[in-house]
PDB file of C-alpha atoms in Angstrom:
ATOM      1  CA  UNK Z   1     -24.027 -15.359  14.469  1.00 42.00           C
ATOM      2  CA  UNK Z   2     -21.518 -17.720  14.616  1.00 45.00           C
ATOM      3  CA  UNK Z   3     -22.961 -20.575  17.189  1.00 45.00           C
ATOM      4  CA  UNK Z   4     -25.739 -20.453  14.590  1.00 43.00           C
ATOM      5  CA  UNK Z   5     -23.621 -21.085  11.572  1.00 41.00           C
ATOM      6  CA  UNK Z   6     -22.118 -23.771  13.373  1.00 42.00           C
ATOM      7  CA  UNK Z   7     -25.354 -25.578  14.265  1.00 41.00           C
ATOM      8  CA  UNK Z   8     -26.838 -25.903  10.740  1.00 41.00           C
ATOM      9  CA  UNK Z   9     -23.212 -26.902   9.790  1.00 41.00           C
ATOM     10  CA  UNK Z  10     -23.288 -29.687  11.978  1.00 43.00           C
ATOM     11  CA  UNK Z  11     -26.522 -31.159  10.619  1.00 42.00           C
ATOM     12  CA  UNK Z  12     -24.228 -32.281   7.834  1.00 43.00           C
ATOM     13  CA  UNK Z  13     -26.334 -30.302   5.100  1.00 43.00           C
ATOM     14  CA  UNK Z  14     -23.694 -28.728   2.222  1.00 43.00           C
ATOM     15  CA  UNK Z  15     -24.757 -25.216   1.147  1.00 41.00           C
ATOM     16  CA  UNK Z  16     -23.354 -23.305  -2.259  1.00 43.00           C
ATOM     17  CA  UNK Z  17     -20.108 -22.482  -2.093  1.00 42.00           C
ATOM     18  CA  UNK Z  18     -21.374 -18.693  -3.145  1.00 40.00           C
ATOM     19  CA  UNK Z  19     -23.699 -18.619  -0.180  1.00 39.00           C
ATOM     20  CA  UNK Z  20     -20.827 -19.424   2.267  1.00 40.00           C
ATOM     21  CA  UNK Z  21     -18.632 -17.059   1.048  1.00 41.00           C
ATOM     22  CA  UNK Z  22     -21.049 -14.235   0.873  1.00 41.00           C
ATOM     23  CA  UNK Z  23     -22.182 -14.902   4.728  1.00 41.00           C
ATOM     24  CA  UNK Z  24     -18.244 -15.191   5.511  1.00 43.00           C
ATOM     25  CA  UNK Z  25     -17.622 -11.609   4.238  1.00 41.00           C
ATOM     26  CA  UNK Z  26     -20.464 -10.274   6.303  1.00 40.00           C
ATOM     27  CA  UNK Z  27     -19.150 -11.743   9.569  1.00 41.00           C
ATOM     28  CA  UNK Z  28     -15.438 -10.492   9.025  1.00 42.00           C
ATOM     29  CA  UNK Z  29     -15.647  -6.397   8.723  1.00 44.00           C
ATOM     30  CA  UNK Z  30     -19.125  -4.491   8.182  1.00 39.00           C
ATOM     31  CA  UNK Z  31     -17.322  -1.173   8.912  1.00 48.00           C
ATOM     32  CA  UNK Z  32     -14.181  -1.159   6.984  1.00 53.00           C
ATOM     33  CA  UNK Z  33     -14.341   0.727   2.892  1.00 59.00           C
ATOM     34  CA  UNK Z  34     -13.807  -1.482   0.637  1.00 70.00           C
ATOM     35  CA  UNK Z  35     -10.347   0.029  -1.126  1.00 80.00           C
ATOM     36  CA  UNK Z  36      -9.850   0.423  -4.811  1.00 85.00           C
ATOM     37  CA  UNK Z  37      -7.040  -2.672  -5.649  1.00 88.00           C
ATOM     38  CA  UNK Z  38      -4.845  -0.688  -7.418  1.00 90.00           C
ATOM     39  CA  UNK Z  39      -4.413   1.863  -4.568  1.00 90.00           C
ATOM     40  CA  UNK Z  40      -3.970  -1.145  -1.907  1.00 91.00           C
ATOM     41  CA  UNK Z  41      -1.263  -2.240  -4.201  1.00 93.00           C
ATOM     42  CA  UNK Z  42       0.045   1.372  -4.464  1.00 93.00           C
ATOM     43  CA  UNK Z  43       0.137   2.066  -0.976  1.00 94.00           C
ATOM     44  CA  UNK Z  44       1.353  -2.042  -0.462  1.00 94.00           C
ATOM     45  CA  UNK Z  45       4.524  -1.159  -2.359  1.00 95.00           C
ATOM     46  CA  UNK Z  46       5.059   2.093  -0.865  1.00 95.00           C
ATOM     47  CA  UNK Z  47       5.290   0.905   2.464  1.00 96.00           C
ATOM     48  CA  UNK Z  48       7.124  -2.349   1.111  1.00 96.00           C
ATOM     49  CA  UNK Z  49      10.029   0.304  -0.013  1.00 95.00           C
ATOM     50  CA  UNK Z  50       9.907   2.321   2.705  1.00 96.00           C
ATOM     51  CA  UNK Z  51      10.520  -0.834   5.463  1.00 97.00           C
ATOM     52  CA  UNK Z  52      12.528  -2.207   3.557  1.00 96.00           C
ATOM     53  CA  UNK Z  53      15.007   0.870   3.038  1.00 95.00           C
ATOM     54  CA  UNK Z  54      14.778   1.119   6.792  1.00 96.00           C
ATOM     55  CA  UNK Z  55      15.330  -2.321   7.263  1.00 96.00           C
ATOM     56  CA  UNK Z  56      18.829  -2.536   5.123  1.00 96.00           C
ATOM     57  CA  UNK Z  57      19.952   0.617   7.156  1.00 94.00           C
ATOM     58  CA  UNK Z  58      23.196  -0.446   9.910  1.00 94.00           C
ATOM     59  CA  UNK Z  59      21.925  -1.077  13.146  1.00 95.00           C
ATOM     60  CA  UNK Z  60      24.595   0.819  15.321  1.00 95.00           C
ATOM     61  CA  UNK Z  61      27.326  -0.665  16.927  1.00 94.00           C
ATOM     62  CA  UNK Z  62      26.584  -0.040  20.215  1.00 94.00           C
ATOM     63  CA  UNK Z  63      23.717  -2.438  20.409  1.00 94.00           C
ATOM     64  CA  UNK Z  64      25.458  -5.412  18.781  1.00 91.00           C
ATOM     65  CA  UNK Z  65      28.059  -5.240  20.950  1.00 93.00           C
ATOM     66  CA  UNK Z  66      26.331  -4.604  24.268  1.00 91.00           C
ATOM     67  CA  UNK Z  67      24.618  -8.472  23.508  1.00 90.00           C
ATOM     68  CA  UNK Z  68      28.508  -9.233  22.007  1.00 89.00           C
ATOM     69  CA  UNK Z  69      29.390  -8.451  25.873  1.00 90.00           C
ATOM     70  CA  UNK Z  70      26.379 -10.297  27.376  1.00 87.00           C
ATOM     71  CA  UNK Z  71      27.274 -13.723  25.820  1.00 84.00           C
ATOM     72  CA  UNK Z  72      31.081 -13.172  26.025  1.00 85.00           C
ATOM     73  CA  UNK Z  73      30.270 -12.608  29.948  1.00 84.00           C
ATOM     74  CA  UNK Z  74      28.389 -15.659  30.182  1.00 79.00           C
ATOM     75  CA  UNK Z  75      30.423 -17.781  28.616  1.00 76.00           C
ATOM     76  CA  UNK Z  76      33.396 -16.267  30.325  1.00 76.00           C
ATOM     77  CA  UNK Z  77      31.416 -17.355  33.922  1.00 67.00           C
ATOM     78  CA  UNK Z  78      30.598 -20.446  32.723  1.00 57.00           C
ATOM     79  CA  UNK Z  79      34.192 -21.434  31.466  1.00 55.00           C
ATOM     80  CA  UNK Z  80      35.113 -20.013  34.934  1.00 47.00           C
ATOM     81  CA  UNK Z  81      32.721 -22.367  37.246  1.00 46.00           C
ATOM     82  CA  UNK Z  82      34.361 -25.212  35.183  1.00 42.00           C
ATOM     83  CA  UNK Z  83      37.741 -24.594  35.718  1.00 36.00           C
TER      84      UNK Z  83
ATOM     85  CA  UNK C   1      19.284 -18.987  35.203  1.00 53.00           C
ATOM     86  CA  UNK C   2      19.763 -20.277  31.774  1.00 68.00           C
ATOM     87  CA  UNK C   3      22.037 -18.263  29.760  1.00 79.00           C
ATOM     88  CA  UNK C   4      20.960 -18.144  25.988  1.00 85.00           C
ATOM     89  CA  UNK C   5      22.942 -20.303  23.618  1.00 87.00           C
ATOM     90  CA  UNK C   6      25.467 -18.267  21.038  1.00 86.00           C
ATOM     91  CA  UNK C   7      23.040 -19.287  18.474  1.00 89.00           C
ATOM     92  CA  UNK C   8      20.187 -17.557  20.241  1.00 93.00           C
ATOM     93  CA  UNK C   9      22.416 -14.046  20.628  1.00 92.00           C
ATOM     94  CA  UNK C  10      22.714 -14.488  16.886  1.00 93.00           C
ATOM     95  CA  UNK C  11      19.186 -15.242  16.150  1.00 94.00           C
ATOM     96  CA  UNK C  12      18.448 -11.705  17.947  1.00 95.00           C
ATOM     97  CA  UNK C  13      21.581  -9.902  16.147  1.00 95.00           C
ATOM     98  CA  UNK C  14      20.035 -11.213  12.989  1.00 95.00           C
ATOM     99  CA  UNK C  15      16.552  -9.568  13.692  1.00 96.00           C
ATOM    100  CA  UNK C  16      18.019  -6.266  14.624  1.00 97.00           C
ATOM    101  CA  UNK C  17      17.476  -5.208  11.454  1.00 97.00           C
ATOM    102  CA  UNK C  18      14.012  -5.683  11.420  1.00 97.00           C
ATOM    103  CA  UNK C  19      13.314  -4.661  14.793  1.00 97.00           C
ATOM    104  CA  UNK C  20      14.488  -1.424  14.134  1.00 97.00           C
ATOM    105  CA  UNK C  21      12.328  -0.805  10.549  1.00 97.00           C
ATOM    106  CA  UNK C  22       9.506  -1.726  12.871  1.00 98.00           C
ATOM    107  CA  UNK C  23      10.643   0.564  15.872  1.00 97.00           C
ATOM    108  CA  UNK C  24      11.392   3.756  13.492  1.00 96.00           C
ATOM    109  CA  UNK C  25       7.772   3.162  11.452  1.00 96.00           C
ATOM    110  CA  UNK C  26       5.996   3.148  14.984  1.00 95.00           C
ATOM    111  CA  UNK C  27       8.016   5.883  16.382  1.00 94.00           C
ATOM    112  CA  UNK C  28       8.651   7.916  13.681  1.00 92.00           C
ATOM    113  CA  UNK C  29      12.100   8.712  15.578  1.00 91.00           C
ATOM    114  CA  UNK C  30      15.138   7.198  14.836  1.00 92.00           C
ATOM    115  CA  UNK C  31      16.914   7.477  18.335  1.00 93.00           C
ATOM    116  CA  UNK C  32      13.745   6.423  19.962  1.00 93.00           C
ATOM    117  CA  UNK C  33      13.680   3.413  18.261  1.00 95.00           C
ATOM    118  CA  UNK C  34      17.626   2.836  18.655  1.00 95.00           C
ATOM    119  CA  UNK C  35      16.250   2.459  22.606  1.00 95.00           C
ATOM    120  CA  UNK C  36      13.722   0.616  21.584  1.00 96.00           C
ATOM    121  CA  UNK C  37      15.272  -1.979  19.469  1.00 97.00           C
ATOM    122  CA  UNK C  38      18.212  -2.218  22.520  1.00 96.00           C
ATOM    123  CA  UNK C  39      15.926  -2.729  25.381  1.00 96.00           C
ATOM    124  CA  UNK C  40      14.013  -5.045  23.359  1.00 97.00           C
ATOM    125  CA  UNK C  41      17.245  -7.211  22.855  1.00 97.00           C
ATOM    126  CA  UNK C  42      18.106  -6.865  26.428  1.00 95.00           C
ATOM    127  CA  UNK C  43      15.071  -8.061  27.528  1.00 96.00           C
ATOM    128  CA  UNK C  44      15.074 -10.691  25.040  1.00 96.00           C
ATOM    129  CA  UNK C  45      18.404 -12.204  25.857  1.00 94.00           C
ATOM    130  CA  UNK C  46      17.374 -12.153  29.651  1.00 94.00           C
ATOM    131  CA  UNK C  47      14.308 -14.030  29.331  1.00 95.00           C
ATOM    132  CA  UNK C  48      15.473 -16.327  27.042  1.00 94.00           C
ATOM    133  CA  UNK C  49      14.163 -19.448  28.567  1.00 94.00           C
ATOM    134  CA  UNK C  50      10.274 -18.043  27.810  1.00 94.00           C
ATOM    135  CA  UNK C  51      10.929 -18.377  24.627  1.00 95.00           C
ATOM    136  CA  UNK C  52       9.366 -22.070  22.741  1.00 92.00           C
ATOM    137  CA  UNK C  53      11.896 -23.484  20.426  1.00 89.00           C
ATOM    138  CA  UNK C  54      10.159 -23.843  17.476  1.00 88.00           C
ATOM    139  CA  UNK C  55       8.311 -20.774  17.124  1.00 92.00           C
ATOM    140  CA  UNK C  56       8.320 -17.769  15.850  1.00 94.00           C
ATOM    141  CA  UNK C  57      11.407 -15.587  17.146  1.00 96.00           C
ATOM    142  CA  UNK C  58      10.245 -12.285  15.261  1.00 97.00           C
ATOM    143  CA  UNK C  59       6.558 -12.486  16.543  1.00 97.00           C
ATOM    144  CA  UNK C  60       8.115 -12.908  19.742  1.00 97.00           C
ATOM    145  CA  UNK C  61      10.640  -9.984  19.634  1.00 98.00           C
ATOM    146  CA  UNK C  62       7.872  -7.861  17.917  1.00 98.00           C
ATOM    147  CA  UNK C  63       5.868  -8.209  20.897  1.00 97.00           C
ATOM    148  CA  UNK C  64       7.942  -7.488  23.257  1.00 97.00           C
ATOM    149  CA  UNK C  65       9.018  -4.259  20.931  1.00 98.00           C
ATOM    150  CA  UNK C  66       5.679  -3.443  20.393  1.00 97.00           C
ATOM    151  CA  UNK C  67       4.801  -3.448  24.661  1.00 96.00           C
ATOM    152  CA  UNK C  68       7.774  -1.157  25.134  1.00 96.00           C
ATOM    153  CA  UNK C  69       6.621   1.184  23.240  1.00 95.00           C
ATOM    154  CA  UNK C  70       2.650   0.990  23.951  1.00 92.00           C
ATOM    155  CA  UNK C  71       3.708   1.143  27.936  1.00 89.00           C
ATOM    156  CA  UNK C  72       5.967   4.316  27.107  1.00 83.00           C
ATOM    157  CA  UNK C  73       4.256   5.876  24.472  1.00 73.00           C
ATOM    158  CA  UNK C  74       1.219   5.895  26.949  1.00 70.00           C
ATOM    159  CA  UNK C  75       3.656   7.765  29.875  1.00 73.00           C
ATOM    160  CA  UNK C  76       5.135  10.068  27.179  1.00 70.00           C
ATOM    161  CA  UNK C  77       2.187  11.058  25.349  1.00 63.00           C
ATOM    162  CA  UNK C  78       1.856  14.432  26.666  1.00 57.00           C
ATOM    163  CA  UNK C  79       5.507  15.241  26.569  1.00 63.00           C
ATOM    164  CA  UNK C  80       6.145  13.960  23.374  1.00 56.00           C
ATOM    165  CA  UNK C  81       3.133  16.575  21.352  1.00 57.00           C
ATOM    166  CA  UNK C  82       5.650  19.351  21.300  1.00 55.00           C
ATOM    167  CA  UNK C  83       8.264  17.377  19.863  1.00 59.00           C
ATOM    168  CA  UNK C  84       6.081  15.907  17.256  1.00 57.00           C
ATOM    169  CA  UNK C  85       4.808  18.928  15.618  1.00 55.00           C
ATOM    170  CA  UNK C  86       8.325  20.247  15.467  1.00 51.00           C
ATOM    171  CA  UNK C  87       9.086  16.999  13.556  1.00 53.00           C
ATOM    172  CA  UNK C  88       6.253  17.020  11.255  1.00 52.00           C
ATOM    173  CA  UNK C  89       7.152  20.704   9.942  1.00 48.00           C
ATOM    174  CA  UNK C  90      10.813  20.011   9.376  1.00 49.00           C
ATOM    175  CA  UNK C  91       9.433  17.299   7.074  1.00 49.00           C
ATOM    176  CA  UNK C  92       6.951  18.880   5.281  1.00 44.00           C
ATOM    177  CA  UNK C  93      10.162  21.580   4.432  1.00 44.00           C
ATOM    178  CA  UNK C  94      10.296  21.820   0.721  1.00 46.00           C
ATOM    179  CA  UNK C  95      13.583  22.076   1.072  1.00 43.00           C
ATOM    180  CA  UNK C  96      13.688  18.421   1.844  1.00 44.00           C
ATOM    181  CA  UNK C  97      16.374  16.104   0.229  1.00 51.00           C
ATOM    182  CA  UNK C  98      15.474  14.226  -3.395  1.00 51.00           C
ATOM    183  CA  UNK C  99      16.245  11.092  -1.982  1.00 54.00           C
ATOM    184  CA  UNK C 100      14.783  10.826   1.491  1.00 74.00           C
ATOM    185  CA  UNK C 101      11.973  12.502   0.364  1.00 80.00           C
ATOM    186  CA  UNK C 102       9.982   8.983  -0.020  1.00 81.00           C
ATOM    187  CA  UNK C 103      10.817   8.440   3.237  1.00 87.00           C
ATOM    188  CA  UNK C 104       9.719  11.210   4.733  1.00 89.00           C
ATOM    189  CA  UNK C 105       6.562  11.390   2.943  1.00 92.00           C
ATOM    190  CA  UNK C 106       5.204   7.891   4.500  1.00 95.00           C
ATOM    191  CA  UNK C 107       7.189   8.351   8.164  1.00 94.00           C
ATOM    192  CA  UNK C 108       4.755  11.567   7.821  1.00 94.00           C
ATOM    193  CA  UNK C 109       1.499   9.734   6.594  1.00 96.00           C
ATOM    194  CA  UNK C 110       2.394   7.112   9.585  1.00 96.00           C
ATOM    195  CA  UNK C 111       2.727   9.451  11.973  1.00 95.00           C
ATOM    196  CA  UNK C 112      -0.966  11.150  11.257  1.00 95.00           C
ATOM    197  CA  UNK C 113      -2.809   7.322  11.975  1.00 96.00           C
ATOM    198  CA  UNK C 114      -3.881   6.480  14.933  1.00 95.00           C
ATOM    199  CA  UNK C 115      -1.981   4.349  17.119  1.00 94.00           C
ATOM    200  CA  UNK C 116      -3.515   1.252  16.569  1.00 96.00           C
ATOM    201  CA  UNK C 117      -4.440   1.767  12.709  1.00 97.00           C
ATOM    202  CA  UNK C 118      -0.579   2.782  12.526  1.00 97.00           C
ATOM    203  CA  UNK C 119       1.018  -0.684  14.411  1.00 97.00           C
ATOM    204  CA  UNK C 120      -1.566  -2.957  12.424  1.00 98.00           C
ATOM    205  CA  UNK C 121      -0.933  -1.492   8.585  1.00 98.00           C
ATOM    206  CA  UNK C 122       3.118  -1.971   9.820  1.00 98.00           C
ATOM    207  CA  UNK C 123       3.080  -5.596  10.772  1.00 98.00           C
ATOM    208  CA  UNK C 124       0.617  -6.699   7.928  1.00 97.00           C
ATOM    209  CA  UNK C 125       1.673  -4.243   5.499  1.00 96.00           C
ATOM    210  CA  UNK C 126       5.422  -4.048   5.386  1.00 97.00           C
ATOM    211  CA  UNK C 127       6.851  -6.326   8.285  1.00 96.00           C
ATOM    212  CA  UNK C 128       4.980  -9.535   6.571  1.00 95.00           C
ATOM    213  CA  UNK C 129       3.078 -10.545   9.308  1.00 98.00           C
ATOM    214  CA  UNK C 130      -0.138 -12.502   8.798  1.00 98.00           C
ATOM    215  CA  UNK C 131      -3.447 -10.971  10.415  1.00 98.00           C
ATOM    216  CA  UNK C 132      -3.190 -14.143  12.926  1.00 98.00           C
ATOM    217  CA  UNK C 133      -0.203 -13.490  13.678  1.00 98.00           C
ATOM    218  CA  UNK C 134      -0.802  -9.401  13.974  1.00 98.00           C
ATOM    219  CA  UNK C 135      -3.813 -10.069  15.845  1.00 98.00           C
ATOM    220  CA  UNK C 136      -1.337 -12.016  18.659  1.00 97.00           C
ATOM    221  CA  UNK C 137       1.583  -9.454  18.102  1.00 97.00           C
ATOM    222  CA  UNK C 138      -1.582  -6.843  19.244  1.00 97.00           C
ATOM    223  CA  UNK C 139      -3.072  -9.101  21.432  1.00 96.00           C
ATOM    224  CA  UNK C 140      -6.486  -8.283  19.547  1.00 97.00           C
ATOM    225  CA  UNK C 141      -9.159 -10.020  17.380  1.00 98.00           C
ATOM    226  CA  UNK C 142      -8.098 -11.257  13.768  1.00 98.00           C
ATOM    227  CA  UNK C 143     -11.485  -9.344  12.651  1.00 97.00           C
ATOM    228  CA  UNK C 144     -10.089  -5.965  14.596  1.00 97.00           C
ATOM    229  CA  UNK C 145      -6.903  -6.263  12.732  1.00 98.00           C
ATOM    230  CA  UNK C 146      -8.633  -6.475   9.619  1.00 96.00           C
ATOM    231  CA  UNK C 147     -10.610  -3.481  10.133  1.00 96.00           C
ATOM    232  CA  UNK C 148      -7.580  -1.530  11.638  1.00 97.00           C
ATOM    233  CA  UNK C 149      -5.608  -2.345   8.463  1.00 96.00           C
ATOM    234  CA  UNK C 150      -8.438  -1.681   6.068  1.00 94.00           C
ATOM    235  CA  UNK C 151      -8.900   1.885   7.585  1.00 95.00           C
ATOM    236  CA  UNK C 152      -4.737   2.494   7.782  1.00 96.00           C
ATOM    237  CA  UNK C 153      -5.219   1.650   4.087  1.00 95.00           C
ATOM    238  CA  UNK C 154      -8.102   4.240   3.216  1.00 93.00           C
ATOM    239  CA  UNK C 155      -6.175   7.129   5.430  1.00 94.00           C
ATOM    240  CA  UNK C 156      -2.798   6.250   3.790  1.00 95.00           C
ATOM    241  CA  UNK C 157      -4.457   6.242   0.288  1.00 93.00           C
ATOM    242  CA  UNK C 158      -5.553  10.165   0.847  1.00 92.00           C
ATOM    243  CA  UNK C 159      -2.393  11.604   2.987  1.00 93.00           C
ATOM    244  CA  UNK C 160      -0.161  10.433   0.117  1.00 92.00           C
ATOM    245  CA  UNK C 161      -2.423  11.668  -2.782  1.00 89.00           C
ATOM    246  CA  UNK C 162      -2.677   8.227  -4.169  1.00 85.00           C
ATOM    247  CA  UNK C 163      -6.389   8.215  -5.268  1.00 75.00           C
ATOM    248  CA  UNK C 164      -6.035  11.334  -7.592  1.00 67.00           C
ATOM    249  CA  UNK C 165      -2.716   8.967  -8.969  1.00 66.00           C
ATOM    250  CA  UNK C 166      -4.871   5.978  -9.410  1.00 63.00           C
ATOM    251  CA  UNK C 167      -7.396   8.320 -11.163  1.00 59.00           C
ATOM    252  CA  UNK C 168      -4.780   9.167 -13.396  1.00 54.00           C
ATOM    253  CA  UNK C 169      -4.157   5.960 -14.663  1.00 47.00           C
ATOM    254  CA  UNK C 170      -7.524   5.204 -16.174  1.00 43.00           C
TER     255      UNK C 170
END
């Protein structure tokens, strides 16, 4: 599909912008349903909120620190090997 | 061995946040995805000098999130079914909290996609990746993503109830 696209593109020929588009939506996704807008927006939001609570949630301690104690480490060696 | 710059260990404290909505959506667990998120960093601070300057530090912690948890959810996928179906009936309780009961409703609805329809409608849908970018995340075609995210979309739509919503409106 696509090789063949690209070969009457390269003859330099311009098609209708319609035409283009139409062929571009076959080529992307034959199987998927198309969705009713207002329910991908729905379920877009939903899932926005729902990250987004999780995301603005404390990450515990423990793992901050643990890469806290990495860098102090490192820096603590390197400070060391000057010295 | 290059140790990673202060700036860098920041740069990966300041994604923990993230990291962790995206471990807990895929999961579904909370302590799992504590693990997660801390191996993830681990490994991340260790092989700091693979990362490119320049690029994208949450595609690249994603990925290494998301491999984690494919290579273990693949070993623990037997041992794990129990577990599950104890998790999904204390969240279908009625008896389930006002406030967290958003929450629970779409960890729920997450939890019944498949795999790959689950990890796609996450990183396009709510962690603000584009399909490119998903597509690398997954290591997949842009088209596949598409699809995958289409179909997350459709399932979603009818384990929340949304269409007889949107049916309401008009």
């Amino acid at each position: 599909m696509l090789p063949f696209v690209q070969a009457r593109e390269r003859t330099g020929r311009t098609y209708p912008a319609q035409v283009m588009t139409n062929k571009n939506e076959h080529l992307q996704d034959e199987a998927a349903v198309p969705l009713d807008p207002r329910l991908e927006a729905m379920i877009g939001a939903k899932l926005r909120s729902f990250y987004d609570t999780l995301a603005s949630e404390p990450v515990p301690d423990r793992i901050l620190e643990l890469l806290t104690q990495l860098d102090a480490k490192e820096r603590g060696s390197a400070n060391g090997s000057k010295e | 061995m290059t140790s990673p710059s202060p700036d860098f260990t920041r740069a990966l404290m300041g994604a923990a946040p993230t990291l962790r909505a995206f471990a807990i959506s895929l999961s579904g667990n909370v302590d799992r995805a504590d693990d997660l998120v801390q191996d993830t960093l681990m490994r991340a601070w260790a092989n700091s000098a693979s990362f490119q300057p320049g690029t994208n530090l949450k595609a690249w912690l994603f990925t290494i999130l998301r491999n984690l948890y494919t290579s273990e959810y693949r070993k623990r996928r037997r041992e794990v079914e129990d577990a599950e179906g104890e998790l999904a009936a204390t969240l279908s309780s009625p008896a389930a909290q006002e406030g967290h009961l958003a929450l629970d409703e779409m960890k729920k609805a997450l939890s019944q996609l498949p795999e790959d329809q689950r990890e796609a409608i996450i990183l396009v849908g709510a962690s603000g990746f584009s399909y490119e970018e998903a597509a690398e995340i997954c290591e997949c075609a842009v088209g596949t993503i598409k699809s995958r995210v289409n179909r997350a979309r459709v399932r979603l739509a009818g384990y929340l109830g949304l269409e007889a919503e949107a049916g309401s409106v008009v």
